CSV table of C-alpha atoms in Angstrom, one decimal:
chain,number,residue,atom,x,y,z
A,24,MET,CA,139.2,-163.0,-92.8
A,25,LEU,CA,141.2,-165.8,-94.4
A,26,PHE,CA,140.0,-169.3,-94.9
A,27,ASN,CA,143.4,-170.5,-93.6
A,28,SER,CA,143.1,-168.7,-90.3
A,29,PHE,CA,142.2,-169.6,-86.8
A,30,GLU,CA,139.4,-166.9,-86.9
A,31,PHE,CA,137.7,-168.8,-89.8
A,32,LEU,CA,138.0,-172.1,-88.0
A,33,VAL,CA,135.9,-170.5,-85.2
A,34,PHE,CA,133.7,-168.4,-87.3
A,35,PHE,CA,132.5,-171.0,-89.8
A,36,PRO,CA,131.3,-173.7,-87.3
A,37,ILE,CA,129.4,-171.0,-85.3
A,38,VAL,CA,127.6,-169.8,-88.5
A,39,VAL,CA,126.8,-173.4,-89.6
A,40,ALA,CA,125.4,-174.3,-86.1
A,41,LEU,CA,123.2,-171.2,-86.0
A,42,TYR,CA,122.2,-171.7,-89.6
A,43,PHE,CA,120.6,-175.1,-88.9
A,44,ALA,CA,119.3,-174.1,-85.5
A,45,ILE,CA,117.2,-171.1,-86.5
A,46,PRO,CA,114.0,-171.1,-88.6
A,47,HIS,CA,114.4,-171.0,-92.4
A,48,ARG,CA,112.8,-167.6,-92.8
A,49,PHE,CA,115.6,-166.0,-90.7
A,50,ARG,CA,118.5,-167.7,-92.3
A,51,TRP,CA,119.1,-165.1,-95.0
A,52,ILE,CA,119.6,-162.5,-92.2
A,53,LEU,CA,122.2,-164.7,-90.5
A,54,LEU,CA,124.1,-165.3,-93.7
A,55,LEU,CA,124.0,-161.6,-94.7
A,56,VAL,CA,125.3,-160.5,-91.3
A,57,ALA,CA,127.9,-163.2,-91.4
A,58,SER,CA,129.0,-162.3,-95.0
A,59,TYR,CA,129.3,-158.6,-94.1
A,60,TYR,CA,131.2,-159.4,-90.9
A,61,PHE,CA,133.5,-161.8,-92.9
A,62,TYR,CA,134.3,-159.0,-95.4
A,63,MET,CA,134.7,-156.3,-92.7
A,64,CYS,CA,137.3,-158.3,-90.9
A,65,TRP,CA,139.6,-157.4,-93.7
A,66,ASN,CA,138.7,-153.6,-93.8
A,67,TYR,CA,135.3,-152.4,-92.6
A,68,LYS,CA,135.4,-149.2,-94.6
A,69,PHE,CA,135.2,-151.0,-98.0
A,70,ILE,CA,131.8,-152.6,-97.2
A,71,VAL,CA,130.4,-149.3,-98.4
A,72,LEU,CA,131.5,-150.3,-102.0
A,73,ILE,CA,129.6,-153.5,-101.8
A,74,VAL,CA,126.5,-151.7,-100.5
A,75,ILE,CA,126.7,-149.2,-103.3
A,76,SER,CA,126.9,-151.9,-106.0
A,77,THR,CA,124.1,-153.8,-104.2
A,78,VAL,CA,121.7,-150.8,-104.1
A,79,VAL,CA,122.4,-149.7,-107.7
A,80,ASP,CA,121.9,-153.1,-109.2
A,81,TYR,CA,118.9,-154.0,-107.1
A,82,VAL,CA,117.1,-150.8,-108.3
A,83,SER,CA,118.4,-151.1,-111.9
A,84,GLY,CA,117.3,-154.7,-112.1
A,85,ILE,CA,113.7,-153.9,-111.1
A,86,LEU,CA,113.4,-150.8,-113.3
A,87,LEU,CA,115.0,-152.7,-116.3
A,88,HIS,CA,112.4,-155.4,-115.9
A,89,ARG,CA,109.5,-153.0,-115.7
A,90,SER,CA,110.5,-150.7,-118.6
A,91,GLU,CA,109.6,-151.3,-122.2
A,92,ASN,CA,111.3,-148.1,-123.4
A,93,ARG,CA,114.5,-149.1,-125.2
A,94,ARG,CA,116.3,-145.8,-124.5
A,95,VAL,CA,115.4,-145.9,-120.8
A,96,ARG,CA,116.6,-149.5,-120.5
A,97,LYS,CA,119.9,-148.6,-122.1
A,98,LEU,CA,120.3,-145.7,-119.7
A,99,LEU,CA,119.6,-148.0,-116.8
A,100,LEU,CA,122.1,-150.6,-118.0
A,101,LEU,CA,124.6,-147.8,-118.5
A,102,ALA,CA,124.0,-146.6,-114.9
A,103,SER,CA,124.8,-150.0,-113.6
A,104,LEU,CA,127.9,-150.5,-115.8
A,105,THR,CA,129.2,-147.0,-115.0
A,106,THR,CA,128.8,-147.4,-111.3
A,107,ASN,CA,130.3,-150.8,-111.0
A,108,LEU,CA,133.1,-150.5,-113.5
A,109,GLY,CA,133.7,-146.9,-112.4
A,110,LEU,CA,134.4,-148.1,-108.8
A,111,LEU,CA,136.5,-150.9,-110.1
A,112,PHE,CA,138.5,-148.6,-112.4
A,113,PHE,CA,139.1,-146.0,-109.7
A,114,PHE,CA,140.4,-148.3,-107.1
A,115,LYS,CA,142.2,-150.9,-109.3
A,116,TYR,CA,143.3,-149.2,-112.5
A,117,PHE,CA,143.4,-145.4,-112.0
A,118,ASP,CA,147.1,-145.3,-110.9
A,119,PHE,CA,148.1,-147.8,-113.6
A,120,PHE,CA,146.6,-145.8,-116.4
A,121,GLY,CA,148.0,-142.6,-114.8
A,122,ASP,CA,151.5,-144.0,-114.7
A,123,THR,CA,151.1,-145.2,-118.3
A,124,ILE,CA,150.0,-141.7,-119.5
A,125,ASN,CA,152.8,-140.1,-117.5
A,126,ALA,CA,155.4,-142.3,-119.1
A,127,LEU,CA,153.9,-141.5,-122.6
A,128,PHE,CA,154.0,-137.8,-121.8
A,129,ASP,CA,157.7,-138.1,-120.8
A,130,LYS,CA,158.5,-139.6,-124.2
A,131,PHE,CA,157.2,-136.5,-125.9
A,132,ASN,CA,158.6,-134.0,-123.3
A,133,ILE,CA,155.1,-133.1,-122.1
A,134,PHE,CA,155.4,-131.8,-118.5
A,135,TYR,CA,152.2,-132.9,-116.9
A,136,ASN,CA,151.8,-135.6,-114.3
A,137,VAL,CA,148.5,-137.5,-113.7
A,138,PRO,CA,148.2,-137.6,-109.9
A,139,ALA,CA,148.6,-141.0,-108.2
A,140,TYR,CA,146.4,-141.9,-105.2
A,141,ASP,CA,147.9,-145.3,-104.3
A,142,PHE,CA,144.6,-146.6,-103.0
A,143,LEU,CA,144.4,-149.9,-101.1
A,144,LEU,CA,142.7,-152.4,-103.5
A,145,PRO,CA,139.4,-153.6,-102.0
A,146,VAL,CA,139.7,-157.3,-101.7
A,147,GLY,CA,137.3,-159.2,-104.0
A,148,ILE,CA,136.2,-156.1,-105.9
A,149,SER,CA,136.8,-157.8,-109.3
A,150,PHE,CA,134.8,-160.8,-108.4
A,151,TYR,CA,131.7,-159.3,-106.8
A,152,THR,CA,131.6,-156.5,-109.5
A,153,PHE,CA,131.4,-159.1,-112.3
A,154,GLN,CA,128.9,-161.2,-110.3
A,155,THR,CA,126.4,-158.3,-109.8
A,156,LEU,CA,127.0,-157.0,-113.4
A,157,SER,CA,126.0,-160.3,-114.9
A,158,TYR,CA,122.7,-159.9,-113.0
A,159,THR,CA,121.7,-156.6,-114.6
A,160,ILE,CA,123.0,-157.6,-118.0
A,161,ASP,CA,120.9,-160.8,-117.9
A,162,ILE,CA,117.8,-158.7,-116.9
A,163,TYR,CA,118.5,-156.3,-119.7
A,164,LYS,CA,118.7,-159.2,-122.2
A,165,ARG,CA,115.4,-160.6,-120.7
A,166,LYS,CA,117.2,-163.8,-119.6
A,167,GLN,CA,116.5,-163.2,-115.9
A,168,THR,CA,113.7,-161.7,-113.8
A,169,PRO,CA,114.7,-159.4,-110.9
A,170,GLU,CA,114.9,-160.4,-107.2
A,171,TYR,CA,112.5,-158.2,-105.3
A,172,HIS,CA,113.7,-159.2,-101.9
A,173,PHE,CA,116.5,-156.8,-101.1
A,174,GLY,CA,118.0,-158.9,-98.4
A,175,ARG,CA,118.3,-161.9,-100.6
A,176,PHE,CA,119.8,-159.9,-103.4
A,177,ALA,CA,122.3,-158.3,-101.0
A,178,LEU,CA,123.2,-161.9,-99.9
A,179,PHE,CA,123.7,-162.9,-103.6
A,180,VAL,CA,126.3,-160.1,-104.0
A,181,SER,CA,128.1,-160.8,-100.7
A,182,PHE,CA,127.7,-164.5,-99.9
A,183,PHE,CA,130.8,-165.1,-97.9
A,184,PRO,CA,132.1,-168.5,-99.2
A,185,GLN,CA,132.7,-167.1,-102.6
A,186,LEU,CA,132.7,-163.3,-102.0
A,187,VAL,CA,136.4,-162.5,-102.4
A,188,ALA,CA,137.7,-165.0,-104.9
A,189,GLY,CA,134.8,-166.7,-106.6
A,190,PRO,CA,133.5,-168.8,-108.1
A,191,ILE,CA,131.8,-165.9,-109.9
A,192,GLU,CA,128.2,-167.0,-109.6
A,193,ARG,CA,125.2,-166.3,-111.9
A,194,SER,CA,122.0,-165.1,-110.3
A,195,VAL,CA,120.0,-167.8,-112.1
A,196,ASN,CA,121.9,-170.4,-110.1
A,197,LEU,CA,122.5,-168.9,-106.7
A,198,LEU,CA,119.5,-166.6,-106.0
A,199,PRO,CA,116.8,-169.4,-106.1
A,200,GLN,CA,118.8,-171.4,-103.6
A,201,PHE,CA,118.4,-168.7,-101.0
A,202,ARG,CA,114.7,-169.5,-101.0
A,203,GLN,CA,115.2,-173.2,-100.5
A,204,LYS,CA,115.1,-174.9,-97.1
A,205,PHE,CA,118.1,-177.1,-96.6
A,206,GLU,CA,118.0,-179.7,-93.8
A,207,PHE,CA,120.9,-181.1,-91.9
A,208,ASP,CA,122.2,-183.9,-94.1
A,209,TYR,CA,125.1,-186.1,-92.8
A,210,GLU,CA,126.3,-187.3,-96.2
A,211,ARG,CA,126.2,-183.8,-97.7
A,212,ILE,CA,128.1,-182.3,-94.8
A,213,LYS,CA,130.7,-185.0,-94.8
A,214,TYR,CA,131.3,-184.4,-98.5
A,215,GLY,CA,131.6,-180.6,-97.9
A,216,ILE,CA,134.1,-181.2,-95.1
A,217,LEU,CA,136.2,-183.5,-97.3
A,218,LEU,CA,136.2,-181.0,-100.1
A,219,MET,CA,137.2,-178.2,-97.8
A,220,GLY,CA,140.0,-180.5,-96.4
A,221,TRP,CA,141.3,-181.1,-100.0
A,222,GLY,CA,141.3,-177.4,-100.5
A,223,PHE,CA,143.2,-176.7,-97.3
A,224,PHE,CA,145.7,-179.4,-98.4
A,225,LYS,CA,146.3,-177.8,-101.7
A,226,LYS,CA,146.7,-174.3,-100.2
A,227,ILE,CA,148.7,-174.8,-97.0
A,228,VAL,CA,150.6,-178.0,-97.8
A,229,ILE,CA,151.4,-177.4,-101.5
A,230,ALA,CA,150.9,-173.8,-102.6
A,231,ASP,CA,152.3,-172.0,-99.6
A,232,ARG,CA,155.4,-174.3,-99.5
A,233,LEU,CA,156.1,-173.8,-103.3
A,234,ALA,CA,155.6,-170.0,-102.8
A,235,GLU,CA,158.7,-169.8,-100.5
A,236,TYR,CA,161.0,-170.9,-103.3
A,237,VAL,CA,159.1,-169.1,-106.1
A,238,ASN,CA,159.2,-165.8,-104.3
A,239,VAL,CA,163.0,-165.9,-103.8
A,240,VAL,CA,163.7,-166.5,-107.5
A,241,TYR,CA,161.1,-164.2,-109.0
A,242,ASN,CA,161.8,-161.3,-106.6
A,243,ASN,CA,165.5,-161.6,-107.6
A,244,PRO,CA,165.5,-162.4,-111.3
A,245,VAL,CA,169.0,-161.3,-112.1
A,246,ASP,CA,170.5,-163.6,-109.4
A,247,PHE,CA,169.2,-166.9,-110.8
A,248,ALA,CA,169.6,-168.7,-114.1
A,249,GLY,CA,169.1,-172.1,-115.6
A,250,LEU,CA,167.6,-174.9,-113.4
A,251,PRO,CA,166.6,-172.6,-110.5
A,252,ASN,CA,164.5,-170.6,-112.9
A,253,ILE,CA,162.9,-173.7,-114.5
A,254,ILE,CA,162.1,-175.1,-111.1
A,255,ALA,CA,160.7,-171.8,-109.9
A,256,THR,CA,158.3,-171.5,-112.9
A,257,PHE,CA,157.4,-175.1,-112.6
A,258,PHE,CA,156.6,-174.6,-109.0
A,259,PHE,CA,154.6,-171.5,-109.7
A,260,SER,CA,152.5,-173.4,-112.2
A,261,PHE,CA,151.3,-175.6,-109.4
A,262,GLN,CA,151.4,-172.9,-106.7
A,263,ILE,CA,148.8,-170.8,-108.5
A,264,TYR,CA,146.7,-173.9,-109.4
A,265,CYS,CA,146.7,-175.2,-105.8
A,266,ASP,CA,146.2,-171.8,-104.3
A,267,PHE,CA,143.2,-170.8,-106.5
A,268,SER,CA,141.6,-174.2,-106.9
A,269,GLY,CA,142.2,-174.7,-103.2
A,270,TYR,CA,140.2,-171.6,-102.4
A,271,SER,CA,137.5,-172.7,-104.8
A,272,ASP,CA,137.3,-176.1,-103.1
A,273,ILE,CA,137.0,-174.6,-99.7
A,274,ALA,CA,134.4,-172.1,-100.9
A,275,ILE,CA,132.3,-174.8,-102.6
A,276,GLY,CA,132.7,-177.2,-99.7
A,277,ALA,CA,131.6,-174.5,-97.2
A,278,ALA,CA,128.5,-173.8,-99.3
A,279,ILE,CA,127.7,-177.5,-99.7
A,280,ILE,CA,127.7,-177.9,-95.9
A,281,MET,CA,124.9,-175.4,-95.7
A,282,GLY,CA,123.1,-176.9,-98.7
A,283,PHE,CA,124.2,-174.5,-101.5
A,284,ARG,CA,125.7,-175.6,-104.8
A,285,LEU,CA,128.2,-173.3,-106.4
A,286,MET,CA,129.5,-173.9,-109.9
A,287,THR,CA,132.6,-175.9,-110.5
A,288,ASN,CA,135.6,-173.6,-111.0
A,289,PHE,CA,138.4,-176.1,-111.9
A,290,ARG,CA,138.5,-179.4,-113.7
A,291,ARG,CA,142.1,-180.6,-113.6
A,292,PRO,CA,143.4,-178.1,-116.1
A,293,TYR,CA,146.8,-179.6,-116.5
A,294,PHE,CA,145.3,-182.6,-118.2
A,295,ALA,CA,144.0,-180.4,-121.0
A,296,GLN,CA,145.1,-181.4,-124.5
A,297,ASN,CA,145.0,-178.0,-126.0
A,298,ILE,CA,144.7,-174.3,-124.9
A,299,ARG,CA,141.0,-174.2,-125.7
A,300,GLU,CA,140.4,-177.2,-123.4
A,301,PHE,CA,142.6,-175.6,-120.8
A,302,TRP,CA,140.3,-172.6,-120.6
A,303,GLN,CA,137.3,-175.0,-120.3
A,304,ARG,CA,139.0,-176.4,-117.2
A,305,TRP,CA,140.7,-173.3,-115.7
A,306,HIS,CA,138.8,-170.6,-113.7
A,307,ILE,CA,135.6,-171.7,-115.4
A,308,SER,CA,133.4,-169.1,-113.8
A,309,LEU,CA,135.6,-166.3,-115.2
A,310,SER,CA,136.2,-167.8,-118.7
A,311,THR,CA,132.5,-168.4,-119.2
A,312,TRP,CA,131.7,-164.8,-118.0
A,313,PHE,CA,134.1,-163.4,-120.6
A,314,ARG,CA,132.6,-165.7,-123.2
A,315,ASP,CA,129.0,-164.7,-122.5
A,316,TYR,CA,129.4,-161.0,-121.8
A,317,VAL,CA,132.5,-159.9,-123.9
A,318,TYR,CA,133.3,-162.5,-126.6
A,319,ILE,CA,129.7,-163.0,-127.7
A,320,SER,CA,128.9,-159.3,-127.4
A,321,LEU,CA,131.8,-158.6,-129.8
A,322,GLY,CA,130.3,-161.0,-132.3
A,323,GLY,CA,131.9,-164.3,-131.3
A,324,ASN,CA,132.6,-166.5,-134.3
A,325,ARG,CA,129.5,-165.3,-136.2
A,326,VAL,CA,131.7,-162.9,-138.2
A,327,VAL,CA,134.3,-162.9,-140.9
A,328,LYS,CA,137.4,-164.8,-140.0
A,329,TRP,CA,139.7,-161.9,-139.2
A,330,ARG,CA,137.1,-160.4,-136.9
A,331,TRP,CA,136.7,-163.7,-135.2
A,332,TYR,CA,140.5,-163.7,-134.5
A,333,TYR,CA,140.2,-160.2,-133.2
A,334,ASN,CA,137.3,-161.0,-130.9
A,335,LEU,CA,139.2,-163.9,-129.4
A,336,PHE,CA,142.4,-161.9,-128.9
A,337,ILE,CA,140.7,-158.8,-127.4
A,338,THR,CA,138.7,-161.0,-125.0
A,339,PHE,CA,141.9,-162.5,-123.6
A,340,VAL,CA,143.7,-159.2,-123.4
A,341,VAL,CA,140.7,-157.8,-121.4
A,342,SER,CA,140.8,-161.0,-119.3
A,343,GLY,CA,144.5,-160.3,-118.6
A,344,LEU,CA,143.7,-156.8,-117.5
A,345,TRP,CA,141.0,-158.1,-115.2
A,346,HIS,CA,143.7,-160.0,-113.3
A,347,GLY,CA,145.7,-156.9,-112.4
A,348,ALA,CA,146.8,-153.4,-113.2
A,349,ASN,CA,150.2,-154.4,-114.7
A,350,TRP,CA,151.4,-154.9,-118.2
A,351,THR,CA,152.5,-158.4,-117.2
A,352,PHE,CA,148.9,-159.5,-116.9
A,353,ILE,CA,148.0,-157.9,-120.3
A,354,CYS,CA,151.0,-159.8,-121.8
A,355,TRP,CA,149.8,-163.0,-120.2
A,356,GLY,CA,146.3,-162.5,-121.7
A,357,ALA,CA,147.7,-161.6,-125.1
A,358,ILE,CA,149.8,-164.7,-125.1
A,359,HIS,CA,146.8,-166.9,-124.5
A,360,GLY,CA,144.9,-165.0,-127.1
A,361,PHE,CA,147.7,-165.6,-129.6
A,362,TYR,CA,147.8,-169.3,-128.7
A,363,LEU,CA,144.0,-169.7,-129.5
A,364,VAL,CA,144.2,-167.7,-132.7
A,365,PHE,CA,147.2,-169.6,-133.9
A,366,ALA,CA,145.6,-172.9,-133.0
A,367,ILE,CA,142.5,-172.0,-135.2
A,368,TRP,CA,144.6,-170.7,-138.0
A,369,THR,CA,146.8,-173.8,-138.2
A,370,PHE,CA,144.1,-176.4,-137.4
A,371,LYS,CA,143.9,-177.9,-140.9
A,372,PHE,CA,147.7,-178.0,-141.3
A,373,ARG,CA,148.1,-179.8,-138.0
A,374,GLU,CA,145.4,-182.3,-138.7
A,375,SER,CA,147.0,-183.0,-142.1
A,376,MET,CA,150.4,-183.5,-140.4
A,377,ASN,CA,148.9,-185.8,-137.8
A,378,ASN,CA,147.4,-188.0,-140.5
A,379,ARG,CA,150.6,-188.1,-142.5
A,380,LEU,CA,152.6,-189.1,-139.5
A,381,ARG,CA,149.9,-191.5,-138.3
A,382,ILE,CA,150.3,-190.3,-134.8
A,383,ASN,CA,146.6,-191.2,-134.1
A,384,LYS,CA,147.6,-194.8,-134.3
A,385,TYR,CA,149.1,-194.4,-130.8
A,386,PRO,CA,146.3,-192.6,-129.0
A,387,GLY,CA,147.9,-192.9,-125.5
A,388,LEU,CA,151.2,-191.4,-126.7
A,389,PHE,CA,149.4,-188.8,-128.8
A,390,LYS,CA,147.3,-187.7,-125.8
A,391,LEU,CA,150.3,-187.5,-123.5
A,392,SER,CA,152.2,-185.4,-126.1
A,393,GLN,CA,149.3,-183.0,-126.4
A,394,ILE,CA,149.1,-182.6,-122.6
A,395,LEU,CA,152.8,-181.9,-122.3
A,396,VAL,CA,152.8,-179.4,-125.2
A,397,THR,CA,149.8,-177.6,-123.7
A,398,PHE,CA,151.4,-177.5,-120.2
A,399,SER,CA,154.6,-176.1,-121.8
A,400,LEU,CA,152.7,-173.3,-123.5
A,401,VAL,CA,150.9,-172.5,-120.2
A,402,TYR,CA,154.2,-172.7,-118.4
A,403,ILE,CA,155.7,-170.0,-120.6
A,404,SER,CA,152.7,-167.7,-120.0
A,405,TRP,CA,153.0,-168.1,-116.2
A,406,ILE,CA,156.4,-166.4,-116.4
A,407,PHE,CA,154.7,-163.1,-117.4
A,408,PHE,CA,151.8,-163.7,-114.9
A,409,ARG,CA,154.2,-164.0,-111.9
A,410,ALA,CA,157.0,-161.6,-112.8
A,411,ASN,CA,157.0,-158.2,-111.2
A,412,SER,CA,157.4,-156.4,-114.6
A,413,VAL,CA,157.6,-157.3,-118.3
A,414,GLY,CA,161.3,-156.5,-118.2
A,415,GLU,CA,161.9,-159.0,-115.4
A,416,ALA,CA,159.7,-161.6,-117.2
A,417,LEU,CA,162.0,-161.3,-120.2
A,418,ILE,CA,165.1,-161.7,-118.0
A,419,ILE,CA,163.6,-164.8,-116.4
A,420,LEU,CA,162.7,-166.3,-119.8
A,421,LYS,CA,166.2,-165.6,-121.2
A,422,ASN,CA,167.8,-167.0,-118.1
A,423,HIS,CA,166.0,-170.3,-118.6
A,424,PHE,CA,168.6,-171.1,-121.3
A,425,ILE,CA,171.7,-170.2,-119.2
A,426,PHE,CA,173.2,-173.0,-117.1
A,427,ASP,CA,174.9,-172.1,-113.8
A,428,GLY,CA,176.5,-175.1,-112.2
A,429,GLU,CA,177.2,-173.4,-108.9
A,430,GLN,CA,173.6,-172.3,-108.4
A,431,THR,CA,172.4,-175.7,-109.2
A,432,VAL,CA,174.6,-177.3,-106.6
A,433,ASN,CA,173.5,-174.7,-104.0
A,434,LEU,CA,169.9,-175.3,-105.0
A,435,PHE,CA,170.0,-178.9,-104.0
A,436,ARG,CA,171.7,-178.4,-100.7
A,437,ASN,CA,168.3,-177.7,-99.1
A,438,ARG,CA,167.1,-181.2,-100.1
A,439,ALA,CA,164.3,-181.7,-97.6
A,440,ASP,CA,162.1,-178.8,-98.7
A,441,LEU,CA,162.7,-179.5,-102.4
A,442,LEU,CA,161.9,-183.2,-101.9
A,443,ILE,CA,158.6,-182.4,-100.0
A,444,SER,CA,157.7,-179.9,-102.7
A,445,PHE,CA,158.2,-182.4,-105.5
A,446,ILE,CA,156.4,-185.2,-103.6
A,447,SER,CA,153.4,-183.0,-102.9
A,448,ILE,CA,153.2,-182.1,-106.6
A,449,ALA,CA,153.4,-185.8,-107.4
A,450,VAL,CA,150.6,-186.6,-105.0
A,451,LEU,CA,148.5,-183.9,-106.5
A,452,ILE,CA,149.1,-185.1,-110.1
A,453,THR,CA,148.3,-188.7,-109.0
A,454,ILE,CA,145.0,-187.8,-107.3
A,455,ASP,CA,144.0,-185.6,-110.3
A,456,PHE,CA,144.9,-188.5,-112.7
A,457,LEU,CA,142.8,-190.9,-110.7
A,458,GLU,CA,139.9,-188.4,-110.6
A,459,GLU,CA,140.3,-187.8,-114.4
A,460,GLY,CA,140.5,-191.4,-115.5
A,461,PHE,CA,138.8,-193.4,-112.8
A,462,ASN,CA,136.3,-191.0,-111.0
A,463,LEU,CA,138.1,-191.3,-107.7
A,464,THR,CA,135.5,-189.4,-105.8
A,465,ALA,CA,132.7,-191.8,-106.7
A,466,ARG,CA,134.8,-194.8,-105.8
A,467,LEU,CA,135.7,-193.3,-102.4
A,468,ASN,CA,132.0,-192.6,-101.7
A,469,LYS,CA,131.4,-196.3,-102.0
A,470,LEU,CA,133.8,-197.1,-99.2
A,471,PRO,CA,132.5,-198.1,-95.7
A,472,LYS,CA,132.3,-195.2,-93.3
A,473,VAL,CA,135.2,-196.4,-91.2
A,474,TYR,CA,137.5,-196.2,-94.2
A,475,LYS,CA,136.3,-192.8,-95.1
A,476,TRP,CA,136.9,-191.4,-91.6
A,477,ALA,CA,140.3,-193.1,-91.6
A,478,LEU,CA,141.2,-191.4,-94.9
A,479,LEU,CA,140.0,-188.0,-93.5
A,480,ALA,CA,142.1,-188.5,-90.4
A,481,PHE,CA,145.1,-189.4,-92.5
A,482,PHE,CA,144.9,-186.3,-94.6
A,483,THR,CA,144.2,-184.2,-91.6
A,484,ALA,CA,147.5,-185.5,-90.0
A,485,ILE,CA,149.3,-184.8,-93.3
A,486,ILE,CA,148.0,-181.2,-93.3
A,487,PHE,CA,149.1,-180.6,-89.7
A,488,VAL,CA,152.6,-182.2,-90.2
A,489,PHE,CA,153.5,-180.7,-93.6
A,490,ALA,CA,151.5,-177.4,-93.7
A,491,VAL,CA,153.1,-174.0,-93.9
A,492,TRP,CA,151.4,-172.2,-91.0
A,493,ASN,CA,151.8,-168.5,-91.9
A,494,GLU,CA,148.2,-167.5,-92.9
A,495,THR,CA,149.3,-166.2,-96.3
A,496,ASP,CA,146.7,-164.5,-98.5
A,497,PHE,CA,145.3,-166.4,-101.4
A,498,LEU,CA,146.9,-165.2,-104.7
A,499,TYR,CA,143.6,-164.2,-106.3
A,500,PHE,CA,142.9,-161.8,-103.4
A,501,GLN,CA,145.0,-159.3,-105.3
A,502,PHE,CA,142.7,-159.4,-108.3
């Protein structure tokens, strides 16, 4: 079931109405049934995978907590890791690694083919796998106690607002909330609706409209050069931001309506002044997961310098692989890993140059230049993220520097859609700027009710007039 579908617009109000109508002790049952139904609307067969992960990690968590034997505890953790990552590998990566091995064999004239199964990728498997893995790892590290109520733990794994595309929640945050009783609260529900509305605006007004142009260029890379390529990549930079942060806003807003607080997943990432800050603002639930469970486990920065660089780089390469079974995603992760390592390596030199040039004497200009440089670096990486193959990514990158006057003229013949696209991006940047610098949300909350409802009505009208009504999947469903 998609958030941007008629089915969800019927499903969600019914769930909320029942949630506040029934006694608190039965609410977990309602939410668990609703979550399983929500997932099974996509493909009922794959609910089995969620159940397997749930049972394995529920049992592993309890046994890990009870055991004092170091060897037994390692085996229990290994059982959880093997089951969850094994399912993830089989459905998401088996064919990718098989194709890679086959290509390698062909280079050496070895006549053997790893079979390809071409399985349908279970939606959300990367998200709920990481969410439930963090639970068992935290118990193994004695940072978390187990949840003995199987129903509530099953709900933690499958909570429908964030089940298929995050935020990737931690058990220490979400599990205790399932025991709390939340009353109907007008102000909280109003805020949740506004946040969902903002998410829908980003998804169906901005992202889906930009996607129409992006798909044409990126699916036909040899047919476009120069300005069309630049605009397509610029559009994709905002398409993926609006698509994914839009989903997060809808998920967080839906949870807020019922009383639950999910973690913030995006904080205006295109206002970041360096790549490190970008990753403190972009897909926060995933970047902190990799920081806590991969980067720190490798040794973090508590090692010699070359190993520190290695830990950073490998973490981002693995992060790229998490996003998809394609070398384009690995390249994208490697690019960001290189950016961070290079930034650390050149830090003293850049600080010295800034002091010599006295750029800091103009803080506003200096900040703007940093934002633009950071966006440009992220822009380059998005080429590899969106391209269908590494070869096509290189073609698109090369064609950025080729000017085709005829294509440019043809591009601007469809002025209405282009104009709406650029205006929608300008609106997004303006609102993010006001939120970044002037705390727009807090100021809007101080407005009289009549102005708030008028603003909601205005944005609702904008959504209905300018939305692209085609019920497209959210981009991160493929991950």
